[in-house]
CSV table of C-alpha atoms in Angstrom, one decimal:
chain,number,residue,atom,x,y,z
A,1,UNK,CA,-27.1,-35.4,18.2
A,2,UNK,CA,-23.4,-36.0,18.6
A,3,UNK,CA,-20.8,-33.3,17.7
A,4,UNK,CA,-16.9,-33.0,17.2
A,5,UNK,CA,-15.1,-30.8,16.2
A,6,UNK,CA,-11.1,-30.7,14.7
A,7,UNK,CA,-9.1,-27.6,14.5
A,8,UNK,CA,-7.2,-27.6,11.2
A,9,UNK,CA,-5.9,-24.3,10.8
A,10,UNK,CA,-5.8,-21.6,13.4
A,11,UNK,CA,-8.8,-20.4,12.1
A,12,UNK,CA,-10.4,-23.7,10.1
A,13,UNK,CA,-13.0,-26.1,12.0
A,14,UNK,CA,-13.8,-29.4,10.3
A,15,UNK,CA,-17.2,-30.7,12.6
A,16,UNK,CA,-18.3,-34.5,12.2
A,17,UNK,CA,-22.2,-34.1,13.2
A,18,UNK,CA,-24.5,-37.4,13.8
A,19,UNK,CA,-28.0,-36.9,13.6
A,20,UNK,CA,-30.6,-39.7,15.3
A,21,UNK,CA,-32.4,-41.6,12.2
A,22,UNK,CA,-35.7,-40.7,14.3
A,23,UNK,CA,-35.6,-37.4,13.1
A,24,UNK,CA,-34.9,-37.7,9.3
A,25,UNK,CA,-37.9,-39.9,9.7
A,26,UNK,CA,-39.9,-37.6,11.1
A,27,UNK,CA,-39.3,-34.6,9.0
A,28,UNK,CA,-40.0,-37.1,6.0
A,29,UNK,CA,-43.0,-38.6,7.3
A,30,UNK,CA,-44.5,-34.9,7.9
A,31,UNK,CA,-43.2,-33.8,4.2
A,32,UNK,CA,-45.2,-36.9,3.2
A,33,UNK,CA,-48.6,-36.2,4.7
A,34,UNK,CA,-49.0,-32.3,3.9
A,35,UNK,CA,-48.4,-33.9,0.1
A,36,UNK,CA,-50.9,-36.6,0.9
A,37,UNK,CA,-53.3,-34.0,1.6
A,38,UNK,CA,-53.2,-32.3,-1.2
A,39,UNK,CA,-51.9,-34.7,-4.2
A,40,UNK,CA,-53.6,-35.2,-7.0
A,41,UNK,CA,-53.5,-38.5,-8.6
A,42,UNK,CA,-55.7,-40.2,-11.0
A,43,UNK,CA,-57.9,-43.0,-9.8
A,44,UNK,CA,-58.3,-41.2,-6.3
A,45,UNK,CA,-60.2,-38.7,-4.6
A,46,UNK,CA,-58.1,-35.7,-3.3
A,47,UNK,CA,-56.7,-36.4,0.4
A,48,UNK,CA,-57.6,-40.4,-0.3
A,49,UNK,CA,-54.4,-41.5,-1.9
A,50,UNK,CA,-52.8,-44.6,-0.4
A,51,UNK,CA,-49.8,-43.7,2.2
A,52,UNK,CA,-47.8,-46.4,0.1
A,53,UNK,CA,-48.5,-44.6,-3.0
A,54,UNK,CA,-47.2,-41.1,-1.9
A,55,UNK,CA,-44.3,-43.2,-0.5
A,56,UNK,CA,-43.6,-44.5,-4.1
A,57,UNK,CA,-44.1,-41.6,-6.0
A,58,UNK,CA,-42.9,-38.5,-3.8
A,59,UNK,CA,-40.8,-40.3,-1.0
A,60,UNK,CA,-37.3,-39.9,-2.8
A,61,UNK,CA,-38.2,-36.3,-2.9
A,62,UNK,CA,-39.4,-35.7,0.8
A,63,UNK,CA,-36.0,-37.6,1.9
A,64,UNK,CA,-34.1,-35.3,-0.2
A,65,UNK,CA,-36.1,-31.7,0.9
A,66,UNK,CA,-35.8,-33.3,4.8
A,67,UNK,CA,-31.7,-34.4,4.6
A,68,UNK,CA,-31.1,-30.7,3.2
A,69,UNK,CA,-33.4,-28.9,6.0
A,70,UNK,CA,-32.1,-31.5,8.6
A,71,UNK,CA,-28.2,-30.4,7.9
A,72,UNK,CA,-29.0,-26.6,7.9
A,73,UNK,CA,-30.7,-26.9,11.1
A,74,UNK,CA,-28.3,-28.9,13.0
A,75,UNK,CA,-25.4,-27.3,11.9
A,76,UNK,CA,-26.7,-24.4,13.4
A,77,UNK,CA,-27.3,-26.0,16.5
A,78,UNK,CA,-24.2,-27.7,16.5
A,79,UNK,CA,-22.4,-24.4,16.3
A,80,UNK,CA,-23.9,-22.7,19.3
A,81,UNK,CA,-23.6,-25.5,21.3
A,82,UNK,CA,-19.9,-25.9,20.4
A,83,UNK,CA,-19.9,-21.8,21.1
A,84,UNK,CA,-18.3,-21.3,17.2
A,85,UNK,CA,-18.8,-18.5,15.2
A,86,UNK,CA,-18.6,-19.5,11.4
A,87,UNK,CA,-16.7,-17.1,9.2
A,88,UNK,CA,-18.7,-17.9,6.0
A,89,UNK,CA,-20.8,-20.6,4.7
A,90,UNK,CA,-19.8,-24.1,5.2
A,91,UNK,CA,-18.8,-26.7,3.0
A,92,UNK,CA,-21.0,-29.8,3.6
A,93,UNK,CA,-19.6,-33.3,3.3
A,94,UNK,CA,-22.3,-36.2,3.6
A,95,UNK,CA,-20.9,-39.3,4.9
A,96,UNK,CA,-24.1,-41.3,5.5
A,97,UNK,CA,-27.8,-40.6,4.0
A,98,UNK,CA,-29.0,-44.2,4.0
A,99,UNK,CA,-32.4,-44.6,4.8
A,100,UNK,CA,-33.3,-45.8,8.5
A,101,UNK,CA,-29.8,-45.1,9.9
A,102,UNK,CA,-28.4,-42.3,11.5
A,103,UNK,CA,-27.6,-38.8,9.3
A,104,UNK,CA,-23.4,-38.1,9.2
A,105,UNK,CA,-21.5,-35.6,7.5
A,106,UNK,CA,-18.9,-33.2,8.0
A,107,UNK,CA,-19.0,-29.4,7.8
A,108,UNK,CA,-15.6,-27.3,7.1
A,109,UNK,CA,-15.6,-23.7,8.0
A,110,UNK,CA,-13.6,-20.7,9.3
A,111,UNK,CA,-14.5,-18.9,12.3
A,112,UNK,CA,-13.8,-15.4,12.9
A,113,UNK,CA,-10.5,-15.0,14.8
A,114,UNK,CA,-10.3,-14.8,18.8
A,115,UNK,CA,-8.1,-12.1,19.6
A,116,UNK,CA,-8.2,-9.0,22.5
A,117,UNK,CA,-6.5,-5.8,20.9
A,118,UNK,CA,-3.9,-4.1,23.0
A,119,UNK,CA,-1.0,-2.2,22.1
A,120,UNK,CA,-3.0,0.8,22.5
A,121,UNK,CA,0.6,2.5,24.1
A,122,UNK,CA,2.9,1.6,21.4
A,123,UNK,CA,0.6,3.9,18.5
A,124,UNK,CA,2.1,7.3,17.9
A,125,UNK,CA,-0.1,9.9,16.3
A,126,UNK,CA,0.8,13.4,14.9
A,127,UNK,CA,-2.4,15.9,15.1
A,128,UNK,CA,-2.2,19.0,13.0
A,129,UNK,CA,-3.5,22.1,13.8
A,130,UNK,CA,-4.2,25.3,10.9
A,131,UNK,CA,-6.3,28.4,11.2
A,132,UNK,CA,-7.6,29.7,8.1
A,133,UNK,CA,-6.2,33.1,7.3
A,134,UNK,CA,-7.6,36.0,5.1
A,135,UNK,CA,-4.7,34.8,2.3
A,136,UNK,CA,-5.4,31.5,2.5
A,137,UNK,CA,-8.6,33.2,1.4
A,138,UNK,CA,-8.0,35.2,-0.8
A,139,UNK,CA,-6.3,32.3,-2.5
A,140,UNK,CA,-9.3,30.2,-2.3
A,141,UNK,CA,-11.1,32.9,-4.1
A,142,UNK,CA,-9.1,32.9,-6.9
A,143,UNK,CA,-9.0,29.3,-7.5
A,144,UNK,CA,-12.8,29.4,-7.2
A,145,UNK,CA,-13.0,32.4,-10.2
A,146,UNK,CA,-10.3,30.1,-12.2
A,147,UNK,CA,-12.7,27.4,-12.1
A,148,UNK,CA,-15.5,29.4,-13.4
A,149,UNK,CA,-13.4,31.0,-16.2
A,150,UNK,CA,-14.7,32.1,-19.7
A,151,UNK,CA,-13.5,32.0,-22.7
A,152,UNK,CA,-13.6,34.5,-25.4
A,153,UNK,CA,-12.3,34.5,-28.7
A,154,UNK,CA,-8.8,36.7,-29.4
A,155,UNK,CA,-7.4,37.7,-32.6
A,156,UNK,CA,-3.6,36.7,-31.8
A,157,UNK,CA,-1.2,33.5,-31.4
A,158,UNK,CA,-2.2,31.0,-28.8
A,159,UNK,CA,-0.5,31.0,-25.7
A,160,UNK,CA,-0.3,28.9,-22.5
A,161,UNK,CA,-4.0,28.7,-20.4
A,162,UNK,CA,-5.9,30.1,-24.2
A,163,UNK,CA,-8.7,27.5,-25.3
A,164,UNK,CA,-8.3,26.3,-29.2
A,165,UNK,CA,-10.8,24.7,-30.8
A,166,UNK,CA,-9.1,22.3,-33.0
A,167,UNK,CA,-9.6,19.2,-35.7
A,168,UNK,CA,-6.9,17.0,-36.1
A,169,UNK,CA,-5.7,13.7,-38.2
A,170,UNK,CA,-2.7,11.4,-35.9
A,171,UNK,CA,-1.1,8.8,-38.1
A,172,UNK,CA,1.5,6.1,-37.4
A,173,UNK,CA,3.6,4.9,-40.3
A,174,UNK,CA,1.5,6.5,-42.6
A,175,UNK,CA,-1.7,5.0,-41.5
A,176,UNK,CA,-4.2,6.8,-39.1
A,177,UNK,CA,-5.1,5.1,-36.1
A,178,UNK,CA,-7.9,4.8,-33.9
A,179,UNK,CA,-9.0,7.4,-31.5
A,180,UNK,CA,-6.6,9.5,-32.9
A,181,UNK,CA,-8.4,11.6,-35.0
A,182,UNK,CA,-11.2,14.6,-33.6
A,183,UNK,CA,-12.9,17.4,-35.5
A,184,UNK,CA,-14.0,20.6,-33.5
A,185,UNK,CA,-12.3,19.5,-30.3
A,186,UNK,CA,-11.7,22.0,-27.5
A,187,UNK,CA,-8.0,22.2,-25.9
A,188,UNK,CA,-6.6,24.4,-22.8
A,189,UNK,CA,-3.1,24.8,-23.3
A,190,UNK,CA,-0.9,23.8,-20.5
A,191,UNK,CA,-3.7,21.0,-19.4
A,192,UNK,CA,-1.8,18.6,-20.0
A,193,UNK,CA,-4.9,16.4,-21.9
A,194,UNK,CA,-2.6,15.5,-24.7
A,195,UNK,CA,0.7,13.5,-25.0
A,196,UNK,CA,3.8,15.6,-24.7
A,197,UNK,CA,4.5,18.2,-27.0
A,198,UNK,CA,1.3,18.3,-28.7
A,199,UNK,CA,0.2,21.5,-26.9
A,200,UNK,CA,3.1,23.0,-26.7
A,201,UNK,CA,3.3,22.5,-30.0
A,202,UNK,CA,0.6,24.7,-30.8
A,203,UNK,CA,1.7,27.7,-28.9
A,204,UNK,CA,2.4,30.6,-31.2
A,205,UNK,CA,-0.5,29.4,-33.7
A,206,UNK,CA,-3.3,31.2,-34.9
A,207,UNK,CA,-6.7,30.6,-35.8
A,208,UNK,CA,-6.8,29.2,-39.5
A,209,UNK,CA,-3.4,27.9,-39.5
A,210,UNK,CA,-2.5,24.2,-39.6
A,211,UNK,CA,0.4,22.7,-37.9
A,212,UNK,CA,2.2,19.4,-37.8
A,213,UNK,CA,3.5,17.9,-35.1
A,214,UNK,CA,5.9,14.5,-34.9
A,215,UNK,CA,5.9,13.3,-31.8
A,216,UNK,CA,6.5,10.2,-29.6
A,217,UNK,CA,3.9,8.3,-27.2
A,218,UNK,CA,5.4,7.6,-24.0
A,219,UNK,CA,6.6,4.2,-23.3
A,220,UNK,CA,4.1,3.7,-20.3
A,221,UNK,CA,1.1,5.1,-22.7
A,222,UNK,CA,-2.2,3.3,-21.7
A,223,UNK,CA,-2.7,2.0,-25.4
A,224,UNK,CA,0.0,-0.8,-25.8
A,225,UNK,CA,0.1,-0.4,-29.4
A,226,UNK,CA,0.6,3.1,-29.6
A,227,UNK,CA,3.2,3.1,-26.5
A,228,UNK,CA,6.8,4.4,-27.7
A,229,UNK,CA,5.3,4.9,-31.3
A,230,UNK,CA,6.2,7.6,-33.1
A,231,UNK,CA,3.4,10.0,-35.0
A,232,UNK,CA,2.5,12.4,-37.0
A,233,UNK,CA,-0.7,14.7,-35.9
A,234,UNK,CA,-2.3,17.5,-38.7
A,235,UNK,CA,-3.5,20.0,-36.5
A,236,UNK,CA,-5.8,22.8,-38.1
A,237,UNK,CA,-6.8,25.7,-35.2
A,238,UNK,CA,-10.3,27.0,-35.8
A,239,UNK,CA,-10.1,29.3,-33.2
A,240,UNK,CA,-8.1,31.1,-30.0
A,241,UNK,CA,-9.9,32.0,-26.9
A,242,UNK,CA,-8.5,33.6,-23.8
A,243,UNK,CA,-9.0,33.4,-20.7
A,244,UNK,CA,-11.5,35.5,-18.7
A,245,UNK,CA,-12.0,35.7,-15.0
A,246,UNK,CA,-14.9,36.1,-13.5
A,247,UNK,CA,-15.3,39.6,-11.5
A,248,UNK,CA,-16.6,39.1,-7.7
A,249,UNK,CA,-19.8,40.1,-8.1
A,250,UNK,CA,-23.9,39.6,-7.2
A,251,UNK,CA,-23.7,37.5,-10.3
A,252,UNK,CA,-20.5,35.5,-9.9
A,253,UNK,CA,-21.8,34.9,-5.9
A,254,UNK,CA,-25.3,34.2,-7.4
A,255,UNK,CA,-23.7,31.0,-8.7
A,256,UNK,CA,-22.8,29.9,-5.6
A,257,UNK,CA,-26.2,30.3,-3.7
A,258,UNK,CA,-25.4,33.9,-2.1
A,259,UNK,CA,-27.6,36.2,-3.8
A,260,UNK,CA,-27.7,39.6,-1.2
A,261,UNK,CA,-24.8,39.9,1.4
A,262,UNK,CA,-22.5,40.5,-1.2
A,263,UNK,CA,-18.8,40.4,-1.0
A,264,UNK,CA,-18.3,40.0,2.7
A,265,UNK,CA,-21.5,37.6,3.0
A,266,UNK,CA,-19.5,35.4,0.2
A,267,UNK,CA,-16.0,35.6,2.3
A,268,UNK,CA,-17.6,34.4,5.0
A,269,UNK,CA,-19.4,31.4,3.5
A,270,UNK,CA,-16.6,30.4,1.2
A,271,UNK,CA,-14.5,30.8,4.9
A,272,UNK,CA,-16.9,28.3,6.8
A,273,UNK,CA,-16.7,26.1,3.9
A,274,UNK,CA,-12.8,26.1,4.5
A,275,UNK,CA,-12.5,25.4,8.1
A,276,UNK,CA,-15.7,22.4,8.1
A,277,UNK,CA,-12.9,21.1,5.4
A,278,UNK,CA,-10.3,21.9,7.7
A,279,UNK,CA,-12.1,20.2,10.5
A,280,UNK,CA,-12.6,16.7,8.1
A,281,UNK,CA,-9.1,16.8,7.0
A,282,UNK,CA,-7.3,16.9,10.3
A,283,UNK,CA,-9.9,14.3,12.0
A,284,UNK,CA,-9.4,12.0,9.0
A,285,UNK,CA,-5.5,12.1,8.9
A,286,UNK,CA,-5.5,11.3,12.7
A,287,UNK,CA,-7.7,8.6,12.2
A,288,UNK,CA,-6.0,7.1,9.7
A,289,UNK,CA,-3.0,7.2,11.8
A,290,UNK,CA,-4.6,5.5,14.4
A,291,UNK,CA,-5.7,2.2,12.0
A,292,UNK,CA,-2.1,2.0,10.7
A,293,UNK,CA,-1.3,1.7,14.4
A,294,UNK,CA,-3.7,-0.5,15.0
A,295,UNK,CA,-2.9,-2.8,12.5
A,296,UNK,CA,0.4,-3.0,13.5
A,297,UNK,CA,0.0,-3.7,16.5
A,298,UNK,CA,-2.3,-6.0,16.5
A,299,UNK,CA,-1.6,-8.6,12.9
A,300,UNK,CA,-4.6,-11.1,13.0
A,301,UNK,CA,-5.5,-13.8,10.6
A,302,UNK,CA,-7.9,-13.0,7.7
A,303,UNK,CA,-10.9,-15.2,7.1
A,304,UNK,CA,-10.5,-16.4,3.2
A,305,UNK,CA,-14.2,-15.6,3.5
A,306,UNK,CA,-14.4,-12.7,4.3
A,307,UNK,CA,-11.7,-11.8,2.4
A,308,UNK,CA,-13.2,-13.1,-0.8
A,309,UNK,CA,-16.7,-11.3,0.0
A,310,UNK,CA,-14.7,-8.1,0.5
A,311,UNK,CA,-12.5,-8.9,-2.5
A,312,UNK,CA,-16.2,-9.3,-4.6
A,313,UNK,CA,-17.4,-6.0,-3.1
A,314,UNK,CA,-14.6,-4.0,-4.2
A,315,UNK,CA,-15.0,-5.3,-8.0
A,316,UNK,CA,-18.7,-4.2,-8.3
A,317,UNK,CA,-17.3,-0.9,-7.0
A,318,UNK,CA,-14.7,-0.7,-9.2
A,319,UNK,CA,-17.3,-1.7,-12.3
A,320,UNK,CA,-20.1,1.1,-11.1
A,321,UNK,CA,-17.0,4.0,-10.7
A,322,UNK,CA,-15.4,3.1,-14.1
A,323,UNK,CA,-18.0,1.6,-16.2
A,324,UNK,CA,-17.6,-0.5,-19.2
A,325,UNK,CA,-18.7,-3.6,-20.5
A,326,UNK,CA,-16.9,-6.0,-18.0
A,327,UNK,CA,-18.1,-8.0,-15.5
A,328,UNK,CA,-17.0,-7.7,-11.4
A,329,UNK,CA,-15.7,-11.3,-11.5
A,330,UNK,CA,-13.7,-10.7,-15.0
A,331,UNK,CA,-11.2,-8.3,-12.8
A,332,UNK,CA,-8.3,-9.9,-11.7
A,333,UNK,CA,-8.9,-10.8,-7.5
A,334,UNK,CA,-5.1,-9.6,-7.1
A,335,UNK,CA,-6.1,-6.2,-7.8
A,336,UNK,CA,-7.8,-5.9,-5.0
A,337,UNK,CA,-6.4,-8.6,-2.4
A,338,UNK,CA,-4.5,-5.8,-0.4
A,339,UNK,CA,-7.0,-3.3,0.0
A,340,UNK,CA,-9.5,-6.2,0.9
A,341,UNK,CA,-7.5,-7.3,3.9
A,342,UNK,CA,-6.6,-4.2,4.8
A,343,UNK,CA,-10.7,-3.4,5.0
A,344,UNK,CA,-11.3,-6.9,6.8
A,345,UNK,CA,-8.7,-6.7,9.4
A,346,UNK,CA,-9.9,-3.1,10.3
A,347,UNK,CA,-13.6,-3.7,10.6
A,348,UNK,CA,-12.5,-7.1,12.7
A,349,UNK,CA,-10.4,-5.0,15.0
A,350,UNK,CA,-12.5,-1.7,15.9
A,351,UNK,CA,-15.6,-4.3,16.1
A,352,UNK,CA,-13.3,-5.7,19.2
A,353,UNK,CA,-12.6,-2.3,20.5
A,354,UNK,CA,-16.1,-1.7,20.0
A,355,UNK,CA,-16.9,-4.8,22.1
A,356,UNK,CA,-14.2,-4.5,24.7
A,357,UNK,CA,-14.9,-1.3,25.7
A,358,UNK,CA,-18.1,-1.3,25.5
A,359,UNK,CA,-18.7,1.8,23.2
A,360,UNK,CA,-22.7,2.9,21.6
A,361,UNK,CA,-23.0,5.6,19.2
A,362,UNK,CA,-23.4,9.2,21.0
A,363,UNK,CA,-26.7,10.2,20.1
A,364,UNK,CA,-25.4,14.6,20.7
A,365,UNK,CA,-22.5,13.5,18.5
A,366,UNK,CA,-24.4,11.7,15.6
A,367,UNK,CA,-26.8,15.3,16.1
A,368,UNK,CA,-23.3,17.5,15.7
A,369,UNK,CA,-22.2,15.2,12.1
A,370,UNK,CA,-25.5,15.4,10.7
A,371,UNK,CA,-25.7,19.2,11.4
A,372,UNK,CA,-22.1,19.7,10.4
A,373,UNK,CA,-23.2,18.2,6.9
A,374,UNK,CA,-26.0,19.9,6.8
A,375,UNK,CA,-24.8,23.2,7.6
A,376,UNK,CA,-23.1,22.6,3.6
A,377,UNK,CA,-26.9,22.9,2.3
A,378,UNK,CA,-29.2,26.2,1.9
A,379,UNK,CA,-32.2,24.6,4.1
A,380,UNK,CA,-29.7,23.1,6.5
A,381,UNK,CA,-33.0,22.0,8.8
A,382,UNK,CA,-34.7,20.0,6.0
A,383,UNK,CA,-31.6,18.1,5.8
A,384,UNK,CA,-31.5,17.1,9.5
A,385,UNK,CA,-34.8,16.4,9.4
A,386,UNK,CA,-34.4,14.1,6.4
A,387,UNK,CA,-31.4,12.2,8.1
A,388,UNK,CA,-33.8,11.5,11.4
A,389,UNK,CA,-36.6,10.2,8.9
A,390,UNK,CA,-34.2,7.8,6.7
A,391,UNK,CA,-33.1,5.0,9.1
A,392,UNK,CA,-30.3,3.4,6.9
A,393,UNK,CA,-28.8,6.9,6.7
A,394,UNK,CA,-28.9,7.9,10.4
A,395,UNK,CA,-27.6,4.2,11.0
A,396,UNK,CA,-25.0,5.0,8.6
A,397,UNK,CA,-23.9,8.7,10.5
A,398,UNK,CA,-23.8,6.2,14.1
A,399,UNK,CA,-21.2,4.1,12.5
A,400,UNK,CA,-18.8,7.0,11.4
A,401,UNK,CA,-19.6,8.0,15.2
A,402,UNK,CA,-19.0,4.7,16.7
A,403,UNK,CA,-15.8,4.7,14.3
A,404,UNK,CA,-14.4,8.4,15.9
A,405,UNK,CA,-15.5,7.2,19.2
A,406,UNK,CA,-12.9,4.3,18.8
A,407,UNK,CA,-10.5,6.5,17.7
A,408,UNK,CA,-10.8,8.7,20.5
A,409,UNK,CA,-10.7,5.6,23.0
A,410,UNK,CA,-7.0,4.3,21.3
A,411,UNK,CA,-5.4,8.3,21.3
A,412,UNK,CA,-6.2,8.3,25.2
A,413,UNK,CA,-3.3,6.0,25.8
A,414,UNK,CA,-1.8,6.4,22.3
A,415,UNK,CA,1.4,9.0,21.9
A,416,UNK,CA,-0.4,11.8,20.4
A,417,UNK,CA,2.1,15.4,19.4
A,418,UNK,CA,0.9,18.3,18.5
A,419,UNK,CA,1.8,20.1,15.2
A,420,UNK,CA,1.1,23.8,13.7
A,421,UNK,CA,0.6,24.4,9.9
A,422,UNK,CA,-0.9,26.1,7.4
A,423,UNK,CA,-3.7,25.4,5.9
A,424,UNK,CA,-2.7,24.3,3.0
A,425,UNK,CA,-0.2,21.6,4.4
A,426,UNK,CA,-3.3,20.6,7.1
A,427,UNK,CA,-5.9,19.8,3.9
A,428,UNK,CA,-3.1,18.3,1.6
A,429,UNK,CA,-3.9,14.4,1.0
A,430,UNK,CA,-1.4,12.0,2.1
A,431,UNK,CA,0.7,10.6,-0.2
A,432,UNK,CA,0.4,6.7,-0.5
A,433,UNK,CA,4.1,5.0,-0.5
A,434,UNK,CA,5.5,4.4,-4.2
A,435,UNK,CA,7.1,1.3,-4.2
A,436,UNK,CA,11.3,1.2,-5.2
């Protein structure tokens, strides 16, 4: 077999493979004789057919089933010989398939970049540091008893944070429009569900009365034909609820799984809870951190192959979080182009960091995440034990490892500083950059 190969792009191999004719041959001839043995064919006994009739009826077919197994084999030959490491599927070009001569054709592929990643020095990294404190508690507490708020009906006007159940009729030039009519609808004021001015609009109303409200839909509103419309909305209140807290008690704590250490048993759960959040939030800000350096540091070339399978990936994700009748391929590819490459070049570069510094998962640290998650759960021990009996889950707990070990091998030569500050400011999500 004879192999060459021409570089076309930095990362785009165009190979010209020759296969001996000998061999087509002999992949046909053997494709031949298993159907021999086994054709049936009127006027002959089973396994008795003529070798020129097989050839006549099924040879086009056996040349056709051999050339296809022929140029899958050899091309994988041809690449480890030639020490490449294909990107993607290739695109094969045939250049000769005549019968009795030798097998060409040409295979155009990308192979994954070849690159050492350094820079390590140049990556500076701010770690944050927070103790949870007894307000930060306390203030925890009472988010915790909003979220569980009741609602009970009150004979007075509505006011900010009441609940109204309402039915009402939205109509633009006189006509009513879609979606924008509801009947025993329920409404926190101050949520901010509606466009602007519809619930303030309703402060001050009682149950019974019915209000009307002109307003305008913003200009960026989702529904293009409603956006900087003005309309009119018939608002009838059927009733005003207020708000009711929840008291800290067995039954409140009940709801959360803590059914007998009562108030102090609660703090101290709803306090672990805060610092194992704590814990993910500082160790995922530094990480990220660390890939932004990292990919500055070190810009490589994207396979389009990859970045079109990781392009595909993201659509079907975006489809199964948001539903509706689309299809993955129906969403535009520049949606998710950057995010894609950004996902690419990271899993290209901490595989090399993986491989250059020759880092395995730590089995007592893929012990300590899967108790750490598990320690969330009321039979903690069922869940570790459920983790150690599900392979793809375990294997999935050794990558995150292998992923913080990385991260740890970059901040021992990265410029790491220290920072204190509250908790609040340690758990607070990064803000991505808003374009000018």
């Amino acid at each position: 077999m004879q192999v060459s190969v021409e570089n076309t792009t930095a990362l785009e191999r165009r190979m010209s493979v020759t296969v001996p004719a000998e061999r087509i041959e002999t992949q046909v001839n053997k494709r031949l004789q298993q159907t021999a043995q086994k054709a049936k064919i009127a006027g002959f006994r089973p396994g008795k057919v003529p070798m020129s009739e097989i050839k006549r009826r099924f040879g086009a077919d056996a040349r056709q089933e051999a050339v296809g197994d022929v140029i899958q084999s050899s091309f994988y030959e041809a690449v480890v010989e030639q020490k490449l490491n294909p990107a993607g599927s290739p695109s094969i070009e045939p250049k000769s398939l005549e019968a009795g001569k030798d097998l060409e054709y040409v295979a155009v592929f990308e192979v994954f970049p070849e690159f050492t990643v350094a820079g390590f020095e140049g990556i500076t990294v701010e770690r944050l540091s927070a103790d949870v404190t007894d307000a930060d508690l306390d203030k925890m507490l009472d988010i915790l008893r909003k979220q569980n708020t009741r609602f009970e009906v009150a004979d007075r006007a509505a006011q900010n944070e009441d609940q109204l159940n309402i039915d009402f009729v939205g109509k633009v030039d006189g006509e009513v429009f879609a979606g924008g009519s509801a009947k025993g609808t329920q409404l926190v004021l101050g949520s901010g569900r509606m466009i602007p001015g519809f619930e303030e609009g309703l402060v001050g109303a009682k149950a019974g009365e019915e209000r009307v409200l002109n307003l305008t839909f913003p200009e960026d509103y989702q529904n293009l034909d409603l956006a900087g419309k003005t309309a009119e909305f018939t608002v009838t209140v059927n009733t005003v609820s207020e708000p009711k807290l929840p008291e800290l008690n067995e039954e409140f704590f009940a709801q959360f799984g803590i059914k007998e250490s009562g108030i102090d048993g609660f703090r101290t759960e709803v306090r672990k809870n805060m610092e194992r959040e704590l814990r993910q939030a500082i160790k995922s800000k530094v990480k990220n951190q660390v890939m932004d350096g990292l990919l500055a540091t070190n810009p490589i070339e994207v396979p389009k192959a990859l970045l079109s399978n990781e392009v595909d990936r993201l659509r079907v994700q975006a489809v199964q979080q948001f539903g509706g009748n689309i299809k993955p391929d129906q969403l535009p590819a520049e949606l998710f182009e950057e995010q894609a490459k950004r996902r690419v070049v990271l899993g290209l570069i901490v595989a090399e960091v993986v491989k250059q510094f020759d880092l395995k998962p730590d089995d007592a640290r893929v012990r300590e995440m899967i108790q750490e998650m598990a320690s969330a759960y009321q039979e903690p021990e069922q869940v570790v034990s459920w983790y150690y009996k599900n392979e793809q889950q375990l294997n999935e707990v050794r990558s995150v490892v292998l992923e913080e070990q990385v991260v740890d091998t970059v901040l021992q030569k990265a410029s790491v500083t220290d920072k204190s500050v509250s908790y609040e400011e340690a758990v607070k999500p990064v803000e991505a950059p808003t374009a000018d």
